[in-house]
Amino acid sequence: MSLLQAIQSGKVPAHVAVIMDGNGRWAQARGLERAQGHVEGVKAVRRIAEAACKAGVRYLTLYAFSTENWDRPRGEVDALMGLLVSCLHEEMPLFMKNGIRLRIIGQVGSFSPQVRQAMDEALRQTEGNTRMDLVLALSYSARWELTEVVREAAVRAASGDLRPQDISSRTIDGLLATSFMPDPDLLVRTGGEQRVSNFLLWQIAYSEMYFTPVFWPDFTEEMFYESIASFQNRERRFGKVPEPGRPLKADKA
Ligand code: IPE
Ligand code: IPE
Ligand code: MG
């Protein structure tokens, strides 16, 4: 049995979130410009998006550009923007063939009109696809997202639409940029760092974490399936105690 078949015989995580890290170091280790690592990184995005579809993942969220990444050297940011635009055009056949609906979470207003136009076009073209949502976190940071939630709640409270005593964690879920999908079951980070770097801080409260030293451009389909196999070997307790013979429900706490 292949690893893909093995994981398909178990419970496949509905939502996998990935911190795609290590492009720059991948390039530097080869004496190349960091931007070259991002070019290779796009190939890995294609590979893993298809692998996730095959495995039966319903939501794949990729951390592609953080709010803090704007502070990188101008040349690197420009290279990333160029890649983003070309990727949104060139990967359209892949999205359509695999039934992938593109979504974007992040501060889209901070992108140039050219980038926003490419985003709008890709969102519109794929909005009828239903097999998997590919969620790109772009100019995203969890603290930005949570600040927006607080601001929106305050606006609604001030206008009388929301009573402070009615604010619950569900209210917050509903105001997040990720309100259309469940929390990640599995969070994968490539590139060797064991940190979250301002990604989905609220939503990963009970996500299983998987860290690998492999740089993102080297991350293969098989390695992605290994992360799912690791997920399947864990017992999610959500703070509870398992009763003998009655496994805990692996849904949201
Ligand atoms: C991740 O790779 C991609 C982005 C943040 C855009 P990095 O560019 O952070 O690569 P390293 O971590 O420097 O190797
Ligand atoms: C996290 O990687 C952001 C993305 C993968 C887009 P970074 O390389 O920006 O994070 P740090 O600097 O290692 O925390
Ligand atoms: Mg990095």
Short mmCIF file of C-alpha atoms and ligand atoms in Angstrom, two decimals:
data_model
loop_
_atom_site.label_atom_id
_atom_site.label_comp_id
_atom_site.label_asym_id
_atom_site.label_seq_id
_atom_site.Cartn_x
_atom_site.Cartn_y
_atom_site.Cartn_z
CA MET A 1 0.00 0.00 0.00
CA SER A 2 1.37 3.45 -0.86
CA LEU A 3 1.62 6.12 1.82
CA LEU A 4 -1.18 8.01 0.06
CA GLN A 5 -3.47 4.99 0.22
CA ALA A 6 -2.50 4.42 3.84
CA ILE A 7 -3.45 7.93 4.91
CA GLN A 8 -6.65 7.80 2.87
CA SER A 9 -7.74 4.79 4.88
CA GLY A 10 -7.58 6.95 8.04
CA LYS A 11 -9.04 10.31 9.02
CA VAL A 12 -7.59 12.94 6.71
CA PRO A 13 -7.35 16.39 8.34
CA ALA A 14 -10.01 18.67 6.89
CA HIS A 15 -7.79 21.72 7.22
CA VAL A 16 -4.00 21.75 6.89
CA ALA A 17 -2.15 25.04 7.36
CA VAL A 18 1.45 25.37 6.22
CA ILE A 19 4.19 27.86 7.09
CA MET A 20 6.26 27.55 3.93
CA ASP A 21 9.69 28.48 5.23
CA GLY A 22 13.26 28.02 4.01
CA ASN A 23 13.24 29.39 0.45
CA GLY A 24 16.03 31.89 1.13
CA ARG A 25 18.29 29.37 2.86
CA TRP A 26 17.64 26.82 0.12
CA ALA A 27 18.97 29.35 -2.42
CA GLN A 28 21.86 30.57 -0.28
CA ALA A 29 23.07 26.99 0.27
CA ARG A 30 23.44 26.77 -3.52
CA GLY A 31 25.11 30.15 -3.96
CA LEU A 32 21.95 31.54 -5.57
CA GLU A 33 19.97 34.73 -4.94
CA ARG A 34 17.23 34.37 -2.32
CA ALA A 35 14.66 35.18 -5.02
CA GLN A 36 15.66 31.99 -6.80
CA GLY A 37 14.53 30.11 -3.72
CA HIS A 38 11.10 31.71 -4.04
CA VAL A 39 10.92 30.58 -7.69
CA GLU A 40 11.57 27.01 -6.51
CA GLY A 41 9.09 27.55 -3.71
CA VAL A 42 6.31 28.14 -6.23
CA LYS A 43 6.96 24.67 -7.66
CA ALA A 44 6.51 23.22 -4.20
CA VAL A 45 3.21 25.10 -3.84
CA ARG A 46 1.97 23.43 -7.03
CA ARG A 47 3.17 20.03 -5.82
CA ILE A 48 1.65 20.26 -2.36
CA ALA A 49 -1.64 21.75 -3.57
CA GLU A 50 -2.10 18.75 -5.86
CA ALA A 51 -1.02 16.33 -3.14
CA ALA A 52 -3.50 17.84 -0.68
CA CYS A 53 -6.29 17.50 -3.24
CA LYS A 54 -5.39 13.87 -3.86
CA ALA A 55 -5.32 13.12 -0.15
CA GLY A 56 -8.78 14.63 0.34
CA VAL A 57 -7.83 17.72 2.35
CA ARG A 58 -10.73 20.20 2.16
CA TYR A 59 -8.86 23.40 3.12
CA LEU A 60 -5.17 24.07 2.54
CA THR A 61 -3.92 27.36 3.97
CA LEU A 62 -0.48 28.52 2.89
CA TYR A 63 1.39 31.29 4.67
CA ALA A 64 2.94 32.97 1.65
CA PHE A 65 3.73 36.52 2.81
CA SER A 66 3.50 37.97 6.28
CA THR A 67 2.87 41.56 7.32
CA GLU A 68 6.47 41.59 8.61
CA ASN A 69 7.81 40.36 5.25
CA TRP A 70 7.17 43.86 3.83
CA ASP A 71 10.32 44.89 5.74
CA ARG A 72 12.58 42.68 3.62
CA PRO A 73 14.88 44.31 1.03
CA ARG A 74 12.97 46.00 -1.78
CA GLY A 75 14.39 43.66 -4.43
CA GLU A 76 13.15 40.57 -2.62
CA VAL A 77 9.68 42.02 -2.04
CA ASP A 78 9.45 43.02 -5.72
CA ALA A 79 10.53 39.53 -6.78
CA LEU A 80 7.84 37.99 -4.54
CA MET A 81 5.15 40.31 -5.95
CA GLY A 82 6.15 39.41 -9.51
CA LEU A 83 6.02 35.72 -8.67
CA LEU A 84 2.63 36.11 -7.06
CA VAL A 85 1.14 37.72 -10.16
CA SER A 86 2.67 35.17 -12.54
CA CYS A 87 1.64 32.29 -10.29
CA LEU A 88 -1.99 33.49 -10.17
CA HIS A 89 -2.04 33.46 -13.98
CA GLU A 90 0.03 30.37 -14.68
CA GLU A 91 -1.49 28.08 -12.09
CA MET A 92 -5.04 28.68 -13.31
CA PRO A 93 -5.13 25.39 -15.30
CA LEU A 94 -4.00 23.54 -12.15
CA PHE A 95 -6.75 25.20 -10.09
CA MET A 96 -9.42 24.41 -12.66
CA LYS A 97 -8.26 20.84 -13.30
CA ASN A 98 -8.27 20.02 -9.59
CA GLY A 99 -11.42 21.90 -8.63
CA ILE A 100 -9.48 24.32 -6.45
CA ARG A 101 -11.15 27.46 -5.18
CA LEU A 102 -8.67 30.19 -4.35
CA ARG A 103 -9.18 32.34 -1.26
CA ILE A 104 -7.03 35.11 0.14
CA ILE A 105 -6.73 36.20 3.76
CA GLY A 106 -4.71 39.26 4.67
CA GLN A 107 -4.46 42.98 4.21
CA VAL A 108 -5.13 43.01 0.48
CA GLY A 109 -5.30 46.80 0.47
CA SER A 110 -1.54 46.94 0.93
CA PHE A 111 -0.85 45.39 -2.49
CA SER A 112 -0.38 47.35 -5.71
CA PRO A 113 -3.33 47.70 -8.11
CA GLN A 114 -1.63 45.25 -10.50
CA VAL A 115 -1.35 42.56 -7.81
CA ARG A 116 -4.91 43.19 -6.63
CA GLN A 117 -6.23 42.87 -10.14
CA ALA A 118 -4.51 39.48 -10.54
CA MET A 119 -5.95 38.39 -7.17
CA ASP A 120 -9.50 39.52 -8.02
CA GLU A 121 -9.33 37.77 -11.37
CA ALA A 122 -8.12 34.47 -9.87
CA LEU A 123 -10.71 34.61 -7.06
CA ARG A 124 -13.49 35.21 -9.56
CA GLN A 125 -12.36 32.49 -11.97
CA THR A 126 -12.17 29.82 -9.29
CA GLU A 127 -15.19 30.74 -7.17
CA GLY A 128 -17.32 27.90 -8.59
CA ASN A 129 -14.76 25.20 -7.65
CA THR A 130 -15.68 23.01 -4.72
CA ARG A 131 -13.12 20.22 -4.22
CA MET A 132 -10.57 22.11 -2.15
CA ASP A 133 -10.12 25.68 -0.95
CA LEU A 134 -6.55 26.90 -1.36
CA VAL A 135 -6.25 29.77 1.09
CA LEU A 136 -3.29 32.07 0.56
CA ALA A 137 -2.29 34.16 3.57
CA LEU A 138 -0.90 37.30 1.95
CA SER A 139 0.17 40.35 3.88
CA TYR A 140 -1.28 38.38 6.75
CA SER A 141 -0.45 38.38 10.42
CA ALA A 142 -2.58 37.05 13.24
CA ARG A 143 -2.19 40.25 15.27
CA TRP A 144 -3.44 42.29 12.31
CA GLU A 145 -6.41 39.91 11.98
CA LEU A 146 -7.26 39.99 15.70
CA THR A 147 -6.94 43.77 15.80
CA GLU A 148 -9.48 43.95 12.98
CA VAL A 149 -11.81 41.65 14.92
CA VAL A 150 -11.62 43.87 18.01
CA ARG A 151 -12.20 46.99 15.94
CA GLU A 152 -15.24 45.48 14.19
CA ALA A 153 -16.70 44.25 17.49
CA ALA A 154 -16.25 47.73 18.97
CA VAL A 155 -17.99 49.33 15.98
CA ARG A 156 -20.93 46.94 16.30
CA ALA A 157 -21.13 47.45 20.05
CA ALA A 158 -21.06 51.23 19.68
CA SER A 159 -23.88 51.10 17.13
CA GLY A 160 -25.95 48.82 19.35
CA ASP A 161 -25.76 45.82 16.95
CA LEU A 162 -23.74 43.73 19.38
CA ARG A 163 -24.20 43.59 23.15
CA PRO A 164 -20.88 43.12 25.01
CA GLN A 165 -22.42 40.34 27.13
CA ASP A 166 -23.25 38.44 23.92
CA ILE A 167 -19.63 38.30 22.73
CA SER A 168 -18.49 34.67 22.72
CA SER A 169 -15.68 32.77 21.07
CA ARG A 170 -18.14 32.06 18.25
CA THR A 171 -18.59 35.79 17.72
CA ILE A 172 -14.83 36.05 17.30
CA ASP A 173 -14.72 33.03 14.96
CA GLY A 174 -17.32 34.77 12.83
CA LEU A 175 -15.34 38.00 12.58
CA LEU A 176 -12.01 36.40 11.64
CA ALA A 177 -10.71 36.40 8.07
CA THR A 178 -10.95 32.60 8.30
CA SER A 179 -14.65 32.53 9.26
CA PHE A 180 -15.55 30.41 6.20
CA MET A 181 -13.55 27.37 7.33
CA PRO A 182 -12.86 25.23 10.40
CA ASP A 183 -9.71 25.69 12.47
CA PRO A 184 -6.60 23.90 11.18
CA ASP A 185 -6.34 20.31 12.33
CA LEU A 186 -2.68 20.21 11.38
CA LEU A 187 -0.08 22.98 11.23
CA VAL A 188 3.07 22.15 9.26
CA ARG A 189 6.20 24.30 9.27
CA THR A 190 9.11 23.56 6.96
CA GLY A 191 12.58 25.08 7.20
CA GLY A 192 13.59 24.00 10.69
CA GLU A 193 12.27 26.84 12.87
CA GLN A 194 9.94 25.85 15.67
CA ARG A 195 7.83 28.95 15.94
CA VAL A 196 4.54 30.30 14.68
CA SER A 197 5.67 33.69 13.32
CA ASN A 198 2.34 35.49 13.80
CA PHE A 199 0.23 32.91 11.91
CA LEU A 200 -3.37 32.03 12.87
CA LEU A 201 -2.79 32.54 16.60
CA TRP A 202 -6.46 32.16 17.55
CA GLN A 203 -7.23 29.30 15.18
CA ILE A 204 -4.34 26.98 16.13
CA ALA A 205 -5.41 26.66 19.76
CA TYR A 206 -5.84 22.90 19.33
CA SER A 207 -4.00 22.23 16.07
CA GLU A 208 -1.46 19.43 15.92
CA MET A 209 2.00 20.80 15.10
CA TYR A 210 4.45 19.23 12.67
CA PHE A 211 7.91 20.74 12.24
CA THR A 212 10.38 19.53 9.64
CA PRO A 213 13.92 20.74 8.92
CA VAL A 214 13.37 20.35 5.17
CA PHE A 215 13.44 23.64 3.26
CA TRP A 216 10.18 24.41 1.48
CA PRO A 217 11.55 23.98 -2.09
CA ASP A 218 12.66 20.44 -1.14
CA PHE A 219 9.34 19.49 0.46
CA THR A 220 7.88 16.59 -1.52
CA GLU A 221 4.44 15.13 -1.90
CA GLU A 222 5.62 12.10 0.11
CA MET A 223 6.83 14.33 2.95
CA PHE A 224 3.45 16.04 3.02
CA TYR A 225 1.78 12.66 3.33
CA GLU A 226 4.19 11.83 6.16
CA SER A 227 2.95 14.89 8.04
CA ILE A 228 -0.61 13.60 7.66
CA ALA A 229 0.45 10.11 8.78
CA SER A 230 2.01 11.69 11.88
CA PHE A 231 -1.27 13.57 12.52
CA GLN A 232 -3.19 10.31 12.26
CA ASN A 233 -1.05 8.74 14.97
CA ARG A 234 -1.90 11.36 17.55
CA GLU A 235 -4.68 11.40 20.06
CA ARG A 236 -6.42 14.76 20.18
CA ARG A 237 -7.83 15.23 23.64
CA PHE A 238 -8.96 18.87 23.58
CA GLY A 239 -8.31 19.02 27.30
CA LYS A 240 -10.58 16.06 28.03
CA VAL A 241 -9.90 12.53 29.23
CA PRO A 242 -10.58 9.59 26.90
CA GLU A 243 -13.09 7.07 28.20
CA PRO A 244 -12.15 3.39 27.72
CA GLY A 245 -13.57 2.12 24.42
CA ARG A 246 -14.90 5.53 23.46
CA PRO A 247 -12.44 7.52 21.38
CA LEU A 248 -12.66 11.28 21.71
CA LYS A 249 -14.40 13.03 18.89
CA ALA A 250 -11.68 14.65 16.79
CA ASP A 251 -13.72 17.75 16.05
CA LYS A 252 -13.58 21.27 17.33
CA ALA A 253 -13.26 21.73 21.09
C1 IPE B 1 9.64 31.61 3.22
O1 IPE B 1 10.99 31.49 3.01
C2 IPE B 1 8.96 32.45 2.16
C3 IPE B 1 8.58 33.79 2.62
C4 IPE B 1 8.66 34.24 3.83
C5 IPE B 1 8.08 34.70 1.59
P1 IPE B 1 12.03 32.53 3.57
O2 IPE B 1 12.25 33.58 2.52
O3 IPE B 1 11.65 33.04 4.88
O4 IPE B 1 13.32 31.62 3.66
P2 IPE B 1 14.39 31.60 4.83
O5 IPE B 1 13.65 31.31 6.10
O6 IPE B 1 15.04 32.93 4.85
O7 IPE B 1 15.31 30.50 4.46
C1 IPE B 2 7.05 33.05 8.14
O1 IPE B 2 8.36 32.94 7.75
C2 IPE B 2 6.26 33.74 7.07
C3 IPE B 2 6.04 32.97 5.87
C4 IPE B 2 6.39 31.74 5.64
C5 IPE B 2 5.33 33.67 4.83
P1 IPE B 2 9.44 34.04 8.14
O2 IPE B 2 10.72 33.56 7.56
O3 IPE B 2 8.99 35.38 7.70
O4 IPE B 2 9.45 34.00 9.72
P2 IPE B 2 10.61 34.18 10.77
O5 IPE B 2 11.29 35.47 10.43
O6 IPE B 2 11.52 33.00 10.62
O7 IPE B 2 9.93 34.17 12.10
MG MG B 3 12.03 32.36 6.75
#
